[in-house]
Amino acid sequence: MTSPAPTADLQEQLVYPRAVEAATWGMPAVSLAAYRTSLKRDLDANFGDVVSMSNVMKPRHAFLTVDNQTPCVATVSELRNGSTTSSG
C-alpha cells in the first residue's frame, strides 16, 4: 500500500491549474492595456481617437492577436463614467 501524498504537494496540485487558468483569462486584458499604453506613447492617441495603421504592427505595440500581414484600425474608449452616447 502506498502512503498518501504530503499536504503541500496536494495543495500545489490544486493551486497550479488555477494559476494557469488565471494567467490565461487575464492575458487579453493585459494585452489591451499594453496596446492602449503603446498607442498613447507612440502616437499620442487619446480615448476616442481612431487610429489607422498604414503598416503592420510591430512587437513593441504589444498587441496579442495581430499578424504581420494586416494593417489595423483601432480605437480605445473610456467607459468609467458610462457611455457618452444616448439612445432614443
C-alpha positions as MATLAB code, in Angstrom:
seq = 'MTSPAPTADLQEQLVYPRAVEAATWGMPAVSLAAYRTSLKRDLDANFGDVVSMSNVMKPRHAFLTVDNQTPCVATVSELRNGSTTSSG';
ca = [
       0.000    0.000    0.000;
       1.346    3.449   -0.898;
       1.374    6.351    1.518;
      -0.768    9.430    0.733;
       0.889   12.469   -0.837;
       2.106   15.173    1.552;
      -0.324   18.061    2.112;
       1.994   20.627    0.465;
       2.176   18.530   -2.710;
      -1.610   18.189   -2.806;
      -2.008   21.933   -2.285;
       0.374   22.615   -5.187;
      -1.573   20.234   -7.398;
      -4.742   22.187   -6.635;
      -3.255   25.683   -6.985;
      -1.150   25.244  -10.145;
      -4.051   24.689  -12.595;
      -5.904   27.674  -11.101;
      -2.821   29.861  -11.570;
      -2.508   28.796  -15.205;
      -6.219   29.474  -15.704;
      -5.941   32.940  -14.136;
      -2.998   33.816  -16.391;
      -4.829   32.554  -19.474;
      -8.010   34.505  -18.707;
      -6.100   37.637  -17.705;
      -3.914   37.774  -20.799;
      -6.412   39.578  -23.093;
      -6.975   42.363  -20.549;
      -3.241   42.841  -20.046;
      -2.723   42.837  -23.822;
      -5.340   45.546  -24.362;
      -3.894   47.673  -21.556;
      -0.410   47.385  -23.099;
      -1.856   48.246  -26.514;
      -3.529   51.363  -25.094;
      -0.252   52.376  -23.469;
       1.663   51.924  -26.737;
      -0.906   53.988  -28.681;
      -0.519   56.836  -26.196;
       3.271   56.536  -26.086;
       3.936   56.162  -29.812;
       1.095   58.150  -31.396;
      -0.211   60.370  -28.591;
      -3.655   58.827  -29.206;
      -6.315   59.721  -26.657;
      -9.517   57.911  -25.744;
     -11.984   58.054  -28.655;
      -9.321   58.648  -31.310;
      -9.489   56.294  -34.286;
      -6.047   55.024  -35.195;
      -5.466   53.652  -38.692;
      -2.138   51.965  -39.205;
      -0.727   52.137  -42.722;
       1.867   49.497  -41.874;
       1.642   46.264  -39.949;
       2.084   46.358  -36.193;
       5.443   45.685  -34.585;
       6.098   43.656  -31.428;
       6.612   46.912  -29.490;
       2.890   47.615  -29.901;
       2.283   44.647  -27.602;
      -0.986   43.542  -29.187;
      -1.688   39.884  -28.602;
      -3.577   38.719  -31.697;
      -2.353   40.691  -34.722;
      -0.413   39.170  -37.570;
       2.456   40.571  -39.610;
       0.398   40.955  -42.807;
      -2.647   43.093  -41.968;
      -2.708   46.800  -41.062;
      -5.112   47.562  -38.196;
      -7.712   50.157  -37.326;
      -8.401   50.639  -33.618;
      -9.995   52.894  -31.074;
      -9.966   52.831  -27.289;
     -12.942   54.076  -25.289;
     -13.102   55.329  -21.722;
     -16.251   53.998  -20.051;
     -15.548   54.579  -16.352;
     -18.259   57.241  -16.186;
     -20.632   55.469  -18.558;
     -21.233   55.815  -22.250;
     -21.103   59.278  -23.794;
     -23.836   58.474  -26.307;
     -27.530   58.305  -25.626;
     -30.146   56.238  -27.376;
     -33.713   57.121  -28.190;
];
